[in-house]
Coordinates of N, CA and C in Angstrom, one line a residue:
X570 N 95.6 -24.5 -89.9 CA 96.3 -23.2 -90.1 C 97.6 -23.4 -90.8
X571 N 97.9 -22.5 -92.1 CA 99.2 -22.5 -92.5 C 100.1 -22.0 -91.7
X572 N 99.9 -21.1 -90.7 CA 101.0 -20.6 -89.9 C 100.9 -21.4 -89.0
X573 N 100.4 -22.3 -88.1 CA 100.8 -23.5 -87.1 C 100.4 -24.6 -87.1
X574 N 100.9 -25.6 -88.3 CA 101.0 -26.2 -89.0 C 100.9 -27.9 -88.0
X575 N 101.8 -27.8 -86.9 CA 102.5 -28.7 -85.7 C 101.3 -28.5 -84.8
X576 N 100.2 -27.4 -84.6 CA 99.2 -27.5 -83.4 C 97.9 -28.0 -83.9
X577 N 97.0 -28.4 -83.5 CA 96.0 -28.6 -83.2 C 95.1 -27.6 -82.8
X578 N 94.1 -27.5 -83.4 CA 93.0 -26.1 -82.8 C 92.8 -25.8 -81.4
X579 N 92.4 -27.7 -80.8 CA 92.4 -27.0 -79.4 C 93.3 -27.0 -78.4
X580 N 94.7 -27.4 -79.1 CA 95.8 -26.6 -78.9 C 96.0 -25.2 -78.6
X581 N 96.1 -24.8 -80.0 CA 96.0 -23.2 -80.1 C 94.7 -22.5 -79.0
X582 N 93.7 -22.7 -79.0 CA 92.7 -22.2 -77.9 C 93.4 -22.5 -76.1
X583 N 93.4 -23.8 -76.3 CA 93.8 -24.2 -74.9 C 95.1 -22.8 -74.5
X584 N 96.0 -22.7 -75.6 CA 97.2 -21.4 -75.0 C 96.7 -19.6 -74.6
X585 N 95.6 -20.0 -75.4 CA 94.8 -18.3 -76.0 C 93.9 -18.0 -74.9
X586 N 93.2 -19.0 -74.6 CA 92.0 -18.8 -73.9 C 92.5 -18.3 -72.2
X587 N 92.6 -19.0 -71.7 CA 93.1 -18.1 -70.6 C 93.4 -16.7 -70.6
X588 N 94.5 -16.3 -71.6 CA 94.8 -15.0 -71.5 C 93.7 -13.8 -72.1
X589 N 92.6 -14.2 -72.9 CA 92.0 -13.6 -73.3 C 90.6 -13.6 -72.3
X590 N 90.4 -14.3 -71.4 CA 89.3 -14.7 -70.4 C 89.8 -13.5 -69.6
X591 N 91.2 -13.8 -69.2 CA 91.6 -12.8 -67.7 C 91.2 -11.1 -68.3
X592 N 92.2 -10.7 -69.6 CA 91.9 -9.6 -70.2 C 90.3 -9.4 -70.0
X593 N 89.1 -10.0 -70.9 CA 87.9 -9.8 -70.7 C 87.3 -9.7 -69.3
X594 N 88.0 -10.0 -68.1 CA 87.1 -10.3 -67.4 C 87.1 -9.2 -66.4
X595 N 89.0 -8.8 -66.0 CA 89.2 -7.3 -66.0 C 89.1 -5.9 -66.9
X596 N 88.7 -6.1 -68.0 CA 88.0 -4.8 -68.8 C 86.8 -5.0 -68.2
X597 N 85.7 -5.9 -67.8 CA 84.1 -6.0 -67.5 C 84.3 -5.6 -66.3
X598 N 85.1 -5.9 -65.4 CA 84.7 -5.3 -63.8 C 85.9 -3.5 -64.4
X599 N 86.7 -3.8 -64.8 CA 86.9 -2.1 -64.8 C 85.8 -1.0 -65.8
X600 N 84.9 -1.6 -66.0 CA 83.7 -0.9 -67.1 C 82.9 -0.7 -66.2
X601 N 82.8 -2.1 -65.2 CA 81.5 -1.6 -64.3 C 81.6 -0.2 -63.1
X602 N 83.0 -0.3 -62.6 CA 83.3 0.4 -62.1 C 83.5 2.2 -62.5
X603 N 84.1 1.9 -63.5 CA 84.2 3.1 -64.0 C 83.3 4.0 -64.4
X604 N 82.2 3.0 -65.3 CA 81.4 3.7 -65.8 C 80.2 4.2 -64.7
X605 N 79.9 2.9 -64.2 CA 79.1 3.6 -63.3 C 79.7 4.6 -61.9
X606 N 81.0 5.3 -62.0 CA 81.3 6.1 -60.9 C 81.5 7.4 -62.0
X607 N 81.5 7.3 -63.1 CA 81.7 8.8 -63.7 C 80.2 9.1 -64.5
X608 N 79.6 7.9 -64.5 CA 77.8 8.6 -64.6 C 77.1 9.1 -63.7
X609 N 77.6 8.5 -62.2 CA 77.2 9.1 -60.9 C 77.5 10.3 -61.0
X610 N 78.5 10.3 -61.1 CA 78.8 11.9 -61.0 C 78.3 12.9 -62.1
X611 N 78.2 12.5 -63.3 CA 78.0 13.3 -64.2 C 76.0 13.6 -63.7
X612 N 75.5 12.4 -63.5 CA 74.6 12.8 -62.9 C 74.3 13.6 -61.4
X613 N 74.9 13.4 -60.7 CA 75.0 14.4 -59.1 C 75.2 15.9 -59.6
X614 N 76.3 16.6 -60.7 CA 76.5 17.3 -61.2 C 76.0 17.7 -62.5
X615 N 74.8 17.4 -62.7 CA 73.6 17.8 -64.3 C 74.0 19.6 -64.2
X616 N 74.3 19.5 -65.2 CA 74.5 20.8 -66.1 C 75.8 21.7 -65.6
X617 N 76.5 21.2 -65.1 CA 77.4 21.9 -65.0 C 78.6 21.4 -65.5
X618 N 80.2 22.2 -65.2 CA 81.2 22.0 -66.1 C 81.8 20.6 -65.8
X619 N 81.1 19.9 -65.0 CA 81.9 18.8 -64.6 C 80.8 18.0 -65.5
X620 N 79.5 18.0 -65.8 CA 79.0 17.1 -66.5 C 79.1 17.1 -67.6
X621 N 79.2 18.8 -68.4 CA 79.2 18.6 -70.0 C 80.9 17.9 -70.5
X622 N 82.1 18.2 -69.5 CA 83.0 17.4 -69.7 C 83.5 16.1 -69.6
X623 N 82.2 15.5 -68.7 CA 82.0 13.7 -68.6 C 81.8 13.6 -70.2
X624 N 80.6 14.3 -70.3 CA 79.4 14.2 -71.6 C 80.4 13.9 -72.5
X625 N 81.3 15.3 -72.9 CA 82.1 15.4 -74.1 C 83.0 14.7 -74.4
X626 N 83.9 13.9 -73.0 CA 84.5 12.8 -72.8 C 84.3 11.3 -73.2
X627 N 82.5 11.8 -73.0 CA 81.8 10.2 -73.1 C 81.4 10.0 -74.8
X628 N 81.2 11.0 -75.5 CA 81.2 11.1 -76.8 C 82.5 10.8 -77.6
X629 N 83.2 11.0 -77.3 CA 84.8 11.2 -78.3 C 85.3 9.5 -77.4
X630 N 84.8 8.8 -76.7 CA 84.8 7.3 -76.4 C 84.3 6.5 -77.1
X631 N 82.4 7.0 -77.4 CA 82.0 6.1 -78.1 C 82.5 6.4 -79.3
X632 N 82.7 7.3 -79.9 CA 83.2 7.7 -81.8 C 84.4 7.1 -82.3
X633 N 85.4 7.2 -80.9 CA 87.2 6.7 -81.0 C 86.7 4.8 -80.9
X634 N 87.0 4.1 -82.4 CA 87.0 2.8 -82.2 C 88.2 2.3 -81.5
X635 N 88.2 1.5 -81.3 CA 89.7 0.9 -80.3 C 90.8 -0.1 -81.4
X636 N 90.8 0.3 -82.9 CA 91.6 -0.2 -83.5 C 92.6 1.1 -83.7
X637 N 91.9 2.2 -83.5 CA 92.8 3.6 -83.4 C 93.3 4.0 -82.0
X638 N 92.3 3.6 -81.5 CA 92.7 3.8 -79.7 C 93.9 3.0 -79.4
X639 N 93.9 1.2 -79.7 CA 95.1 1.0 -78.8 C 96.4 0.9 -79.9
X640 N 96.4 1.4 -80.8 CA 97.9 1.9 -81.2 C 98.6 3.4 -80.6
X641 N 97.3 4.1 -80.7 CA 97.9 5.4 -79.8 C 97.9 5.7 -78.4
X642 N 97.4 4.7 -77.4 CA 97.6 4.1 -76.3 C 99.7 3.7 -76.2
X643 N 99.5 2.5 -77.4 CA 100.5 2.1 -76.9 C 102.1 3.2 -77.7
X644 N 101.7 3.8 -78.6 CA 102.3 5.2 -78.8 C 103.0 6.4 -77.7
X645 N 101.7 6.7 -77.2 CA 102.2 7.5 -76.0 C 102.5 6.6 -74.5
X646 N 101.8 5.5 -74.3 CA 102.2 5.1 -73.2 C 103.8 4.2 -73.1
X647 N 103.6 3.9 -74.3 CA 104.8 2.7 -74.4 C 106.0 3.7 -75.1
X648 N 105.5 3.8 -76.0 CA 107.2 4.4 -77.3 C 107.8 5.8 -76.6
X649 N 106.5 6.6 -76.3 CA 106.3 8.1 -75.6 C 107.2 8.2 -74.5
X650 N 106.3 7.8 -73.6 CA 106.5 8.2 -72.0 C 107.3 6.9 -71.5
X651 N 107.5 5.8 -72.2 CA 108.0 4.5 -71.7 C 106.9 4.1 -69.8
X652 N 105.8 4.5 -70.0 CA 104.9 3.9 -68.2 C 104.9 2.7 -68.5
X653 N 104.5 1.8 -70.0 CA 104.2 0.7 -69.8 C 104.9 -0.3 -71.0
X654 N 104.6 -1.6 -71.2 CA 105.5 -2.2 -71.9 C 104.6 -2.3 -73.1
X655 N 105.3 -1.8 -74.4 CA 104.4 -2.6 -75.7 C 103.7 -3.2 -76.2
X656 N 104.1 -4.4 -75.4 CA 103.1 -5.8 -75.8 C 104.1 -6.7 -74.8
X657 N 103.4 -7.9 -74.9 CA 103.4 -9.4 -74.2 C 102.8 -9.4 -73.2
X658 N 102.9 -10.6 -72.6 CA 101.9 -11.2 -71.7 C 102.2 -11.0 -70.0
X659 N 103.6 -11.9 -70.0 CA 104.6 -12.0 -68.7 C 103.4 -12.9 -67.8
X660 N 102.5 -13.6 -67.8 CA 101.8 -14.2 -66.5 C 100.7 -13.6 -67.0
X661 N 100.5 -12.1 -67.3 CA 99.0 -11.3 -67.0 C 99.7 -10.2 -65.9
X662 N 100.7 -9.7 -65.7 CA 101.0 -8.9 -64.5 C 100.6 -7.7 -64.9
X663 N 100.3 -6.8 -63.9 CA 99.5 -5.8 -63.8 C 100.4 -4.5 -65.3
X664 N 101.1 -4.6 -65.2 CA 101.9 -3.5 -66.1 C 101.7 -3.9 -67.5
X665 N 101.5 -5.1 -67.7 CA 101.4 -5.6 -69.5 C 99.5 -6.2 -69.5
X666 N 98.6 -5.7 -68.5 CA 97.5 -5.9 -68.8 C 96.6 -4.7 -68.9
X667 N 97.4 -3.4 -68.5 CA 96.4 -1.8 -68.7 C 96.2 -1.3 -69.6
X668 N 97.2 -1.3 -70.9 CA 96.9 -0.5 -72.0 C 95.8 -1.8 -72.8
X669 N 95.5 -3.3 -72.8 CA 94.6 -3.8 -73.3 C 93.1 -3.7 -72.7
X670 N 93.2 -3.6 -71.4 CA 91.6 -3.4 -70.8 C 91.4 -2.1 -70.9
X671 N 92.2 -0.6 -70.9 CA 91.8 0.4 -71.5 C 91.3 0.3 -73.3
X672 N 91.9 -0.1 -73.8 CA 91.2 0.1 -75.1 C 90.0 -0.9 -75.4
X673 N 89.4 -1.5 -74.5 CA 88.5 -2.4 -74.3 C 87.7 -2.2 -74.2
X674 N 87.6 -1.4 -73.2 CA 86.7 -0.9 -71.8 C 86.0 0.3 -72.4
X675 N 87.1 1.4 -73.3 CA 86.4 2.9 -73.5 C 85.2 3.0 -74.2
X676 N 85.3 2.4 -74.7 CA 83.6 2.2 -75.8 C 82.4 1.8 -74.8
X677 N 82.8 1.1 -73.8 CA 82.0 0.3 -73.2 C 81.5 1.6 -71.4
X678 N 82.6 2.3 -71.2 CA 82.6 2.8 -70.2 C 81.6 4.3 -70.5
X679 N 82.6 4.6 -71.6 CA 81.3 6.1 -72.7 C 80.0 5.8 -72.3

């Protein structure tokens, strides 16, 4: 790598990997959960206003890719309303790991 010049590849993984394991592994249980508790329902409730607005929810999820999703995630959650922090890691603490497993997860949960 020209930009880290002083590391070693499995250097650079050894720092990466962890944090990207934990992210992946809480978007995969928040997909399973989610999705399958808002298909239940959208299924318990077939044809009515509570399903076609799962439905139309679950459309505009799969269409929205998440390279436009988590800038406007971090837009209104972070710059906007100030709920969550912009970016970094801090450990993985619960406040600097929601806006990446939402933009993760929505394609997956649709």
């Amino acid at each position: 790598s020209f930009k880290y010049q002083d590391y070693t590849v499995n250097e650079l993984i050894a720092v990466a990997l962890p944090v990207s394991a934990k992210v992946g592994f809480v978007a995969f249980i928040f997909t399973l959960i989610m999705g399958g508790s808002v298909g239940t329902i959208a299924a318990l409730k077939h044809n009515t206003w509570v399903d076609y607005t799962i439905m139309s929810t679950a459309m505009l999820g799969v269409v929205m890719p998440s390279f436009v999703l988590a800038p406007a995630l971090i837009y209104l959650f972070s710059l906007h309303w100030h709920i969550f922090p912009a970016g970094g890691w801090h450990g993985g603490t619960y406040m600097y790991i929601v806006l990446p497993v939402i933009a993760m997860s929505l394609l997956y949960v649709a």
